[in-house]
Short mmCIF file of C-alpha atoms in Angstrom, two decimals:
data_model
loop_
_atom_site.label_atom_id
_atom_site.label_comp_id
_atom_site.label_asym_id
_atom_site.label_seq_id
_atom_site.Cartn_x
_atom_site.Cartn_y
_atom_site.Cartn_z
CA UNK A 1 33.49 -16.57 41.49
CA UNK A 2 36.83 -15.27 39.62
CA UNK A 3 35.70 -15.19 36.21
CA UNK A 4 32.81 -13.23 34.79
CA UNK A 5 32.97 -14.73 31.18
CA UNK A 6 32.42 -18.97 31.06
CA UNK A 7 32.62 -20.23 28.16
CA UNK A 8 30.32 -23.05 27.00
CA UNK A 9 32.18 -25.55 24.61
CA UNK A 10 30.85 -27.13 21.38
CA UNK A 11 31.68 -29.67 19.20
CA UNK A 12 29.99 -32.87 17.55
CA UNK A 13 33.31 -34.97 17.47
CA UNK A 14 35.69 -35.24 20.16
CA UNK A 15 38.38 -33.69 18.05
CA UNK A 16 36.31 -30.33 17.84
CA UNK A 17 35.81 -30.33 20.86
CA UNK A 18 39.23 -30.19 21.96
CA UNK A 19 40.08 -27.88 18.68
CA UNK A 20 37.23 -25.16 20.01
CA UNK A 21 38.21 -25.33 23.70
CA UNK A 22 42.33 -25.41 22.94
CA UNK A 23 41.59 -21.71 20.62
CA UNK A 24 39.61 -20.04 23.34
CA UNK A 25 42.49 -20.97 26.06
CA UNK A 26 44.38 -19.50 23.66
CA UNK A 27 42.95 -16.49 23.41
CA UNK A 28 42.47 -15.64 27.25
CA UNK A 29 39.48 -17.52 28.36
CA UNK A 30 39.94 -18.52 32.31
CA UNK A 31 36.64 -19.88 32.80
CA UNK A 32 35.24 -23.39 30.03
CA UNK A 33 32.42 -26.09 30.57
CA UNK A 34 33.13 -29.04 28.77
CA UNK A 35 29.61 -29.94 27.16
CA UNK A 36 29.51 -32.90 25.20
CA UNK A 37 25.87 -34.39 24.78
CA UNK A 38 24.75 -36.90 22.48
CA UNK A 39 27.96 -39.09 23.09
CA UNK A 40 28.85 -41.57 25.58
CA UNK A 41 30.25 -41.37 28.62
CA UNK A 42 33.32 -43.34 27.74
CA UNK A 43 33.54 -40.18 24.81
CA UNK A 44 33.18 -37.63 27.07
CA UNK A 45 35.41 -38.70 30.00
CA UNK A 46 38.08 -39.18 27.10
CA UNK A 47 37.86 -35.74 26.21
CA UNK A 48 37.74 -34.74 29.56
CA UNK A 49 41.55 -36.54 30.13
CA UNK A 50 42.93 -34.71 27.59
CA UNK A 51 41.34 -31.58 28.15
CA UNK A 52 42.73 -31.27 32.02
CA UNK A 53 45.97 -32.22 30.28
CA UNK A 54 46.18 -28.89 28.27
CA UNK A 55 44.58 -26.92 30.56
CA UNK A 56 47.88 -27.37 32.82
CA UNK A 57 49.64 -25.04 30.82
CA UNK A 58 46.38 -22.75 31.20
CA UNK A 59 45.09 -20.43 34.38
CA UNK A 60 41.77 -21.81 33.69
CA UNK A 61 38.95 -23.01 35.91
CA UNK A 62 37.53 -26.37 33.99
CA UNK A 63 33.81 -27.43 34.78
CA UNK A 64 32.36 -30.53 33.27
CA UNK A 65 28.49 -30.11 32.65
CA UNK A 66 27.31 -32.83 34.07
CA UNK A 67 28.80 -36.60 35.03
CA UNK A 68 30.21 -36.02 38.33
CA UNK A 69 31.96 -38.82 38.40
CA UNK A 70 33.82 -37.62 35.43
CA UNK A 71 34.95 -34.48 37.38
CA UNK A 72 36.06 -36.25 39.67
CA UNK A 73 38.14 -39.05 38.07
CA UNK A 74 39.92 -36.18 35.91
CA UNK A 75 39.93 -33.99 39.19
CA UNK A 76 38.12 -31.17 36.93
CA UNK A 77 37.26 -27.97 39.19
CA UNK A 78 33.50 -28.60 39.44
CA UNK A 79 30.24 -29.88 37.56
CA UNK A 80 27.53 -27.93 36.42
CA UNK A 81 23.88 -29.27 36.40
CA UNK A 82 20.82 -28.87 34.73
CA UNK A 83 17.40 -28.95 35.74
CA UNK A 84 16.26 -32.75 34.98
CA UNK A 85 20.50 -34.30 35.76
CA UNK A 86 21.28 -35.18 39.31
CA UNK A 87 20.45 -33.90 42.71
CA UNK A 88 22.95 -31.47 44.13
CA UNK A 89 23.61 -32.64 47.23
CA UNK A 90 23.74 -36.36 45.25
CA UNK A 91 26.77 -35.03 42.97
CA UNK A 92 28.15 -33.07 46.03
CA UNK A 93 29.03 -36.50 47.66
CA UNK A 94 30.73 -37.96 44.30
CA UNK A 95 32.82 -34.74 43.46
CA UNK A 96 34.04 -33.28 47.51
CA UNK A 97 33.43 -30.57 49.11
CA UNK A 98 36.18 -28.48 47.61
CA UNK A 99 34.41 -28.51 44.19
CA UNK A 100 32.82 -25.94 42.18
CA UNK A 101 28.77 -27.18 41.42
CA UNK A 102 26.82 -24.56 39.22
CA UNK A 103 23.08 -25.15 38.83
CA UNK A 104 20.59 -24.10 35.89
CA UNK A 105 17.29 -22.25 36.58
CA UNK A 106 14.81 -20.67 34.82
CA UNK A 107 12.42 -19.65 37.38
CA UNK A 108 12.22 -17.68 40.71
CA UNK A 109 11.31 -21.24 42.22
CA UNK A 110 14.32 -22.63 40.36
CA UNK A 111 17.08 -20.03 41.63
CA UNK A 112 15.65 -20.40 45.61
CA UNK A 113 15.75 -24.11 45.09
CA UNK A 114 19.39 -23.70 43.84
CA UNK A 115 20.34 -21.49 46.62
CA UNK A 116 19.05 -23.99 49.21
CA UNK A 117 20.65 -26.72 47.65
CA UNK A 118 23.71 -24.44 48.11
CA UNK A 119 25.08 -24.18 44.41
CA UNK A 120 28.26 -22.32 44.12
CA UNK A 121 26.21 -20.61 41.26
CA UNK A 122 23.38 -20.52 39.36
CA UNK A 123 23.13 -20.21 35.34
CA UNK A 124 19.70 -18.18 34.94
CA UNK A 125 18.61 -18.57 31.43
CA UNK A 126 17.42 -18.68 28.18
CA UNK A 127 18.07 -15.52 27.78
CA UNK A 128 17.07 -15.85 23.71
CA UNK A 129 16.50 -18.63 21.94
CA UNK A 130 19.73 -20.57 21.53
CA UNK A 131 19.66 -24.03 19.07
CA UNK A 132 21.99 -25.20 21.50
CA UNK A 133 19.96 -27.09 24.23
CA UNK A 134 17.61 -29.44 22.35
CA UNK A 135 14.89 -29.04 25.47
CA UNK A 136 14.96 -25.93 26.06
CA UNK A 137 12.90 -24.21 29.03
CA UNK A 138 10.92 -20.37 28.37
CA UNK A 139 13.32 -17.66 27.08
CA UNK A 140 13.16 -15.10 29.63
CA UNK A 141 14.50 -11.94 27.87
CA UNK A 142 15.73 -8.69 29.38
CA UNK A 143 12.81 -7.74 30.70
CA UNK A 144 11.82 -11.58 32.52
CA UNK A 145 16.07 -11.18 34.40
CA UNK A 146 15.63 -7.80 35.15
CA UNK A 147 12.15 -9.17 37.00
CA UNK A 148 14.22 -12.45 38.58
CA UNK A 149 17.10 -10.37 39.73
CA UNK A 150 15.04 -7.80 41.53
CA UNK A 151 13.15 -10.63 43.20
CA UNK A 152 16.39 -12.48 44.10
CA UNK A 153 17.26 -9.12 45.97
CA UNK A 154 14.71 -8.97 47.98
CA UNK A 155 14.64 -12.54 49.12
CA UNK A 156 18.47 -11.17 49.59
CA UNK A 157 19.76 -14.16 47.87
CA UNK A 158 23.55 -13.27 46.77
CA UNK A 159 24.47 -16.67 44.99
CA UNK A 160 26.58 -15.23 42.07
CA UNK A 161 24.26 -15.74 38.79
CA UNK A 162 24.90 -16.10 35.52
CA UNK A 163 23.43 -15.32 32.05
CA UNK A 164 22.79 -18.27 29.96
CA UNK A 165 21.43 -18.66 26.76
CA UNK A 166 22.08 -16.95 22.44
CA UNK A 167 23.76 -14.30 24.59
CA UNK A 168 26.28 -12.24 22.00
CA UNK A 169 28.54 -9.45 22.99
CA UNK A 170 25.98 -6.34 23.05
CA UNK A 171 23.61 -7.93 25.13
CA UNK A 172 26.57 -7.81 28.03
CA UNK A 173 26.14 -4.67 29.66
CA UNK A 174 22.26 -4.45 29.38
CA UNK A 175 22.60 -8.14 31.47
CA UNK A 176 25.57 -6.95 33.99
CA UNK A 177 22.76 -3.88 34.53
CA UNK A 178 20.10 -5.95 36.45
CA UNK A 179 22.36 -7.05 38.86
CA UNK A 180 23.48 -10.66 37.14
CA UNK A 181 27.64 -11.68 38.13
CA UNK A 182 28.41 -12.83 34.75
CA UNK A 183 27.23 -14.57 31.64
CA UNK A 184 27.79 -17.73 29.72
CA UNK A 185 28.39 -17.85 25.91
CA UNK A 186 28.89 -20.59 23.52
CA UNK A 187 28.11 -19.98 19.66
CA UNK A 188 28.61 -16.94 19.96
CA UNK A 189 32.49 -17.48 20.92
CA UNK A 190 32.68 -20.75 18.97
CA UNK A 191 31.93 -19.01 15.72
CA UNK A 192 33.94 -15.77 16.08
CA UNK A 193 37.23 -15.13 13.88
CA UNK A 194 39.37 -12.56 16.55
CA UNK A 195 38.64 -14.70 19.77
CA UNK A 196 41.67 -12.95 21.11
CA UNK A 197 40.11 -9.69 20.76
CA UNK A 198 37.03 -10.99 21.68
CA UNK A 199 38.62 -12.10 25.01
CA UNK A 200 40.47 -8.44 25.71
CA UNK A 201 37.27 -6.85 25.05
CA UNK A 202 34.95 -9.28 27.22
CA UNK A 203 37.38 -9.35 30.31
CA UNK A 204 36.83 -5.78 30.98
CA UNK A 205 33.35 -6.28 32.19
#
């Protein structure tokens, strides 16, 4: 993995979407998921056109969360899937085997499944509530990665993992600290007024 900051986009509308993931390019990020739920797919593979389009100009690894099929008609870098979307080794046969496929756990189980299935990487999370995911699976906390990561160890499982999950800038070290790659934030970027400084800060972890 090159980047240890993804950002998660947001948006209700199609224009925000592109307006929220266009400012954080702007400001440094090298790492966005587009995630556009609650929309069709003829929406979000729209969006996804004219997001590769911009991101030309960009360094910039682009992952589409799910739709597979939609990373691969816009030739996107990779997919990421959750829990309940499509079997890995399903969306491994629609994207290529040069493609990026992240996978979301929340459990021991769920991160040895993911490894098997060989994800690229896994998003471990909640790590706090977040309003973000409408279904969302048991926040683990600090305390319930810290537990995770020393298990993943010793099942010697090196799958780079990431944070997911109402993470916000102070919570970054204490996460980098249990052994966890990198970490995943969305409102928290989305909602900030100096994402430029944001981004200089955040890329020195």
């Amino acid at each position: 993995m090159r980047s240890k900051i993804q950002y998660i986009s947001q948006g209700e509308t199609a224009d925000t979407q592109i307006q929220n993931i266009r400012s954080v390019l702007d400001a440094g990020c090298n790492w966005v998921q587009l995630r556009f739920k609650s929309v069709s797919e003829l929406e979000v593979l729209t969006v996804a056109e004219q997001i590769k389009k911009i991101m030309l100009g960009y360094d910039c690894t682009f992952i589409i969360n799910d739709y597979p099929h939609i990373a691969k008609a816009v030739d996107a870098d990779g997919i990421h899937l959750g829990l309940d979307d499509m079997d890995i080794a399903q969306a491994r046969s629609i994207i290529g085997p040069g493609k990026i496929i992240g996978g979301t756990a929340n459990t021991l189980n769920d991160v040895i499944k993911r490894h098997t299935e060989q994800c690229d990487y896994i998003g471990l999370g909640p790590f706090r509530f977040t309003a973000t995911k409408d279904k969302l699976s048991p926040v683990l906390g600090l305390k319930g990665m810290q537990s995770i990561m020393k298990e993943i160890n010793e099942y010697q499982i090196h799958t780079p993992v990431y944070a997911i999950g109402g993470i916000i800038q102070d919570d970054i070290k204490h996460i980098i600290d249990t052994g966890i790659y990198g970490v995943a934030l969305s409102g928290y970027i989305t909602s900030h007024t100096q994402k430029k400084e944001l981004f200089s800060q955040l890329n020195i972890v």
